[in-house]
mmCIF file of C-alpha atoms and ligand atoms in Angstrom:
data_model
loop_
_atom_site.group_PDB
_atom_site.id
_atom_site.type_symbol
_atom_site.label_atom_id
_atom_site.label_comp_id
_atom_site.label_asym_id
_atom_site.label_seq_id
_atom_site.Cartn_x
_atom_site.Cartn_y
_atom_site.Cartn_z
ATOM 1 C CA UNK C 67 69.433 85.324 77.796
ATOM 2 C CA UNK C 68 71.720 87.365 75.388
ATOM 3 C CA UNK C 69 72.537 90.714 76.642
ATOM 4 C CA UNK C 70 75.224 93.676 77.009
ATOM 5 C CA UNK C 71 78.261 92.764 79.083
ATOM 6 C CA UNK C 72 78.748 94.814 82.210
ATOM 7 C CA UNK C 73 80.319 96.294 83.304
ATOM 8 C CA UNK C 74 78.893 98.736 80.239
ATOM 9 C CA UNK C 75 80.238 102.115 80.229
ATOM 10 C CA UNK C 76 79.308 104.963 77.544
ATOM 11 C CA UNK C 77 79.934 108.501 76.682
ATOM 12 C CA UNK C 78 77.163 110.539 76.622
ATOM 13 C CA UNK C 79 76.681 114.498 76.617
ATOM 14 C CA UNK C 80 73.282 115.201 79.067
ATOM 15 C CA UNK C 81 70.993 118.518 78.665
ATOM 16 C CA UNK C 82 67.890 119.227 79.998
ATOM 17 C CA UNK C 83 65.243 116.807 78.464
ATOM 18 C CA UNK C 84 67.689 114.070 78.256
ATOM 19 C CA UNK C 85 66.333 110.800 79.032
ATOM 20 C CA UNK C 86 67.803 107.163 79.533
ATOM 21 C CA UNK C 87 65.804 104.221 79.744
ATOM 22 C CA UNK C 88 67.805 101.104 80.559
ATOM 23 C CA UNK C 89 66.018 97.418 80.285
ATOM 24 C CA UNK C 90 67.675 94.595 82.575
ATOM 25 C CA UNK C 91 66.715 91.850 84.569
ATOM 26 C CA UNK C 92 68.572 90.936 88.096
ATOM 27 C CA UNK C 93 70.715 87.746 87.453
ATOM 28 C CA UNK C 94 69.691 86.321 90.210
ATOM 29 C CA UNK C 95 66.836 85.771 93.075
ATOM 30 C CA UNK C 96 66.407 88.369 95.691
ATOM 31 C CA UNK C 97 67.497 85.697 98.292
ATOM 32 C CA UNK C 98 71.266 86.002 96.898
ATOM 33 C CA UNK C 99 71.288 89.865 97.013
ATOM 34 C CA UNK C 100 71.922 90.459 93.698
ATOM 35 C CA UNK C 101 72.377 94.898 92.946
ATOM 36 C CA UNK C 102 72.895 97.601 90.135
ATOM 37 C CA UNK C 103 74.695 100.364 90.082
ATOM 38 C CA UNK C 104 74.656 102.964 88.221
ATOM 39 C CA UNK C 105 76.974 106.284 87.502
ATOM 40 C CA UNK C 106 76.955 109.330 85.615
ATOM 41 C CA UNK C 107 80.799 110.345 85.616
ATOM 42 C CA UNK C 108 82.286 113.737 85.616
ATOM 43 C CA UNK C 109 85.317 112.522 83.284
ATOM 44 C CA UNK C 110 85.346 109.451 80.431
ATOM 45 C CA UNK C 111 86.772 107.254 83.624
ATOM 46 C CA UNK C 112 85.334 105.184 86.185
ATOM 47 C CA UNK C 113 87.400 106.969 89.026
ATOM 48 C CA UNK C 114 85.972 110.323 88.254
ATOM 49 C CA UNK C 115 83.593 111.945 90.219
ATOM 50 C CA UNK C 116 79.878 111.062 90.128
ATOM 51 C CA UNK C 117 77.030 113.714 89.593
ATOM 52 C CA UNK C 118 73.992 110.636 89.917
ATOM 53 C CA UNK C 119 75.113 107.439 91.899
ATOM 54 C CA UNK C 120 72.107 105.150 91.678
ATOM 55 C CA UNK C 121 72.593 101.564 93.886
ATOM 56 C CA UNK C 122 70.075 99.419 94.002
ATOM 57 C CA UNK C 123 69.924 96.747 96.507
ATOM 58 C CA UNK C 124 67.246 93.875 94.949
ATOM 59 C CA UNK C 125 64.279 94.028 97.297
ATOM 60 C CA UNK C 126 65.850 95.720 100.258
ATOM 61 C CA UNK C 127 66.332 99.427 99.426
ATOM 62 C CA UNK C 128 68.044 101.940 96.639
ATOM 63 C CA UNK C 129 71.000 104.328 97.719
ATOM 64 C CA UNK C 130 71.219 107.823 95.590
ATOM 65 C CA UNK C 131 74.142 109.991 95.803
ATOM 66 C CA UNK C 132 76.762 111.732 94.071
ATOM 67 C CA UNK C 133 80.824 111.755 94.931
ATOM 68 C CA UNK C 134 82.111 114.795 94.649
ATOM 69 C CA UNK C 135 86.179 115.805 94.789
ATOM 70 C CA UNK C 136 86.597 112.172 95.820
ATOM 71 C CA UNK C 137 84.182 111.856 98.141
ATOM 72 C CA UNK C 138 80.912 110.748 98.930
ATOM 73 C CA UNK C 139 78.264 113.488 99.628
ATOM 74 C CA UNK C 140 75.038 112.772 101.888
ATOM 75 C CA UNK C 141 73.398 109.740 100.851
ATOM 76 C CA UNK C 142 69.710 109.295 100.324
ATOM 77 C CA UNK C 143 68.452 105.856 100.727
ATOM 78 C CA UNK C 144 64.646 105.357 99.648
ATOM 79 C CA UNK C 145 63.090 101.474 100.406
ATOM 80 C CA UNK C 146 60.565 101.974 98.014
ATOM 81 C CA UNK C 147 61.112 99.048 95.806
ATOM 82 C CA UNK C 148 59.608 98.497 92.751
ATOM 83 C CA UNK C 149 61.702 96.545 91.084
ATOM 84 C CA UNK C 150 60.524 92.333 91.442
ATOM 85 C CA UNK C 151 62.257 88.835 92.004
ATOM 86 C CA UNK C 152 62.890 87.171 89.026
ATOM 87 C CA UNK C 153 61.550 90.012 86.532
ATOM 88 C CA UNK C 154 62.844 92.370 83.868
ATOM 89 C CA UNK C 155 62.252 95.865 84.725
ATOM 90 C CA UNK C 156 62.481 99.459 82.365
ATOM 91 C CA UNK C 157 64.165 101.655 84.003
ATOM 92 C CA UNK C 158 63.995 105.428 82.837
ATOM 93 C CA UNK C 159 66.450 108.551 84.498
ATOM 94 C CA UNK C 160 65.151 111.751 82.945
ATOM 95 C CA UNK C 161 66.950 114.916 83.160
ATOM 96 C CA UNK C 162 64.601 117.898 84.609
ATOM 97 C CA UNK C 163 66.097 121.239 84.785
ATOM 98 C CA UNK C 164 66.207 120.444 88.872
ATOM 99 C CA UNK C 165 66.717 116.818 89.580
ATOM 100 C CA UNK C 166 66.892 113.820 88.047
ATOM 101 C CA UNK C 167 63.665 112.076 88.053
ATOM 102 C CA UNK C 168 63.598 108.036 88.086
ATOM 103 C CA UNK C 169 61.015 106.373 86.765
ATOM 104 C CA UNK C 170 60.676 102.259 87.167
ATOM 105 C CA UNK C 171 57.971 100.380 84.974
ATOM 106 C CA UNK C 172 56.070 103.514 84.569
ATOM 107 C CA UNK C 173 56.312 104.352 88.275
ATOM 108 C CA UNK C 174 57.522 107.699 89.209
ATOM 109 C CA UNK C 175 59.928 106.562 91.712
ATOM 110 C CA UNK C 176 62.803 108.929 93.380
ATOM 111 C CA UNK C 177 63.777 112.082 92.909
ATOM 112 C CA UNK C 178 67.524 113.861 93.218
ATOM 113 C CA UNK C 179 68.393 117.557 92.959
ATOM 114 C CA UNK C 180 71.277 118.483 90.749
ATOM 115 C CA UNK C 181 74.076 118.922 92.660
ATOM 116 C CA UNK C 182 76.883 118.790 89.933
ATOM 117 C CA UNK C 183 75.174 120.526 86.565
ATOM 118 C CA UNK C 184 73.896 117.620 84.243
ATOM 119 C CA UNK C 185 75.968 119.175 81.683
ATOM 120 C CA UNK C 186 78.982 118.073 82.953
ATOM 121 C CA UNK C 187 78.200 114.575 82.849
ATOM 122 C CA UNK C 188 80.853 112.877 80.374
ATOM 123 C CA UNK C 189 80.211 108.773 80.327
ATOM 124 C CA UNK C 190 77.708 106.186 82.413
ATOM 125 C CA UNK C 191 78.402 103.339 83.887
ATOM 126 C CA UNK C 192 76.060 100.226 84.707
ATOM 127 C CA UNK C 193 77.187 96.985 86.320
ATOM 128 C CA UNK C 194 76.893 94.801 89.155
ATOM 129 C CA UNK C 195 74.192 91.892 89.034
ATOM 130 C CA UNK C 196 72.051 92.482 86.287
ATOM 131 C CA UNK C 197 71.459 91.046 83.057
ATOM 132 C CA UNK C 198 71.523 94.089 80.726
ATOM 133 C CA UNK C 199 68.747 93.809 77.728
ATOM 134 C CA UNK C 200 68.849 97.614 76.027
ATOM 135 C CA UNK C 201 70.236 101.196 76.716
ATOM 136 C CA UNK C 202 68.576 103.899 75.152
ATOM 137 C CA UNK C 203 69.743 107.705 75.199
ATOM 138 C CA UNK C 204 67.151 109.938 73.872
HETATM 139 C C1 GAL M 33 78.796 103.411 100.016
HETATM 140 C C2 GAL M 33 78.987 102.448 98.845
HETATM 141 C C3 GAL M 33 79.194 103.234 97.576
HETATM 142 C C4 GAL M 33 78.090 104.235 97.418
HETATM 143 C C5 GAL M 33 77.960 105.096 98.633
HETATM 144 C C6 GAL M 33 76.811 106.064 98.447
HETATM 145 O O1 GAL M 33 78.458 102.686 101.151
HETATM 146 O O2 GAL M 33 80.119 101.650 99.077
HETATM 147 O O3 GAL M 33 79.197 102.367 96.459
HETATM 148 O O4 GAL M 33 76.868 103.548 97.202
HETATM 149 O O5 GAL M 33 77.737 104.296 99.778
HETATM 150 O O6 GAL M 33 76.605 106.862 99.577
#
């Protein structure tokens, strides 16, 4: 399947309202512990600071946090998992005024309370083991 290289990284400028939907599909089977990952950066550089970390580990458990001054703040780690083996998945992060709200194929899924203001969220990253279909910024 043709897709968009990742690591992909973007610059975006968030406000409240915001919404990105990302389509992808894990390269490979659960068995093989394939993830995502993916950051909105303080700075238009992958070493900047991190106001929405969003790991996903395929069929095991999803890891939200941000990193702050260098430095990782407390994690929260939510085994819900609706993401499945072998299938594409939509995945939408919508910026409320006080979290960021995740949404997987329709499913409201996790929740995470600003901690750095959306506004100062410069580029995104997405990478790791997924194939990625679209990007959308709306
Ligand atoms: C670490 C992991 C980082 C990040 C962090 C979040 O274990 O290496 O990539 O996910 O947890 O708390």
């Amino acid at each position: 399947m043709l897709g968009i290289q990742v690591p992909y990284t973007w610059h975006v400028s968030l406000s409240i309202g915001s919404s990105v939907t990302i389509r992808a599909k894990p390269m490979m089977s659960f068995s093989l512990d394939p993830q995502m990952q993916v950051g909105f950066h303080t700075e238009a550089n992958e070493k900047s600071d991190i106001a929405f970390h969003f790991r996903v580990y395929f069929g095991i458990f999803v890891v939200i946090n941000s990193l702050e001054g260098g430095s990782w703040k407390h994690e929260m780690k939510s085994s819900h998992m609706p993401f499945v083996d072998d299938q594409s998945f939509d995945l939408r992060m919508l910026v409320l005024h006080n979290e960021y709200q995740v949404v997987a194929n329709g499913q409201h899924c996790y929740g995470f309370a600003h901690r750095l203001q959306p506004g100062c969220v410069k580029m995104m990253q997405i990478w790791r083991d997924v194939l990625l279909i679209s990007v959308d910024v709306s």
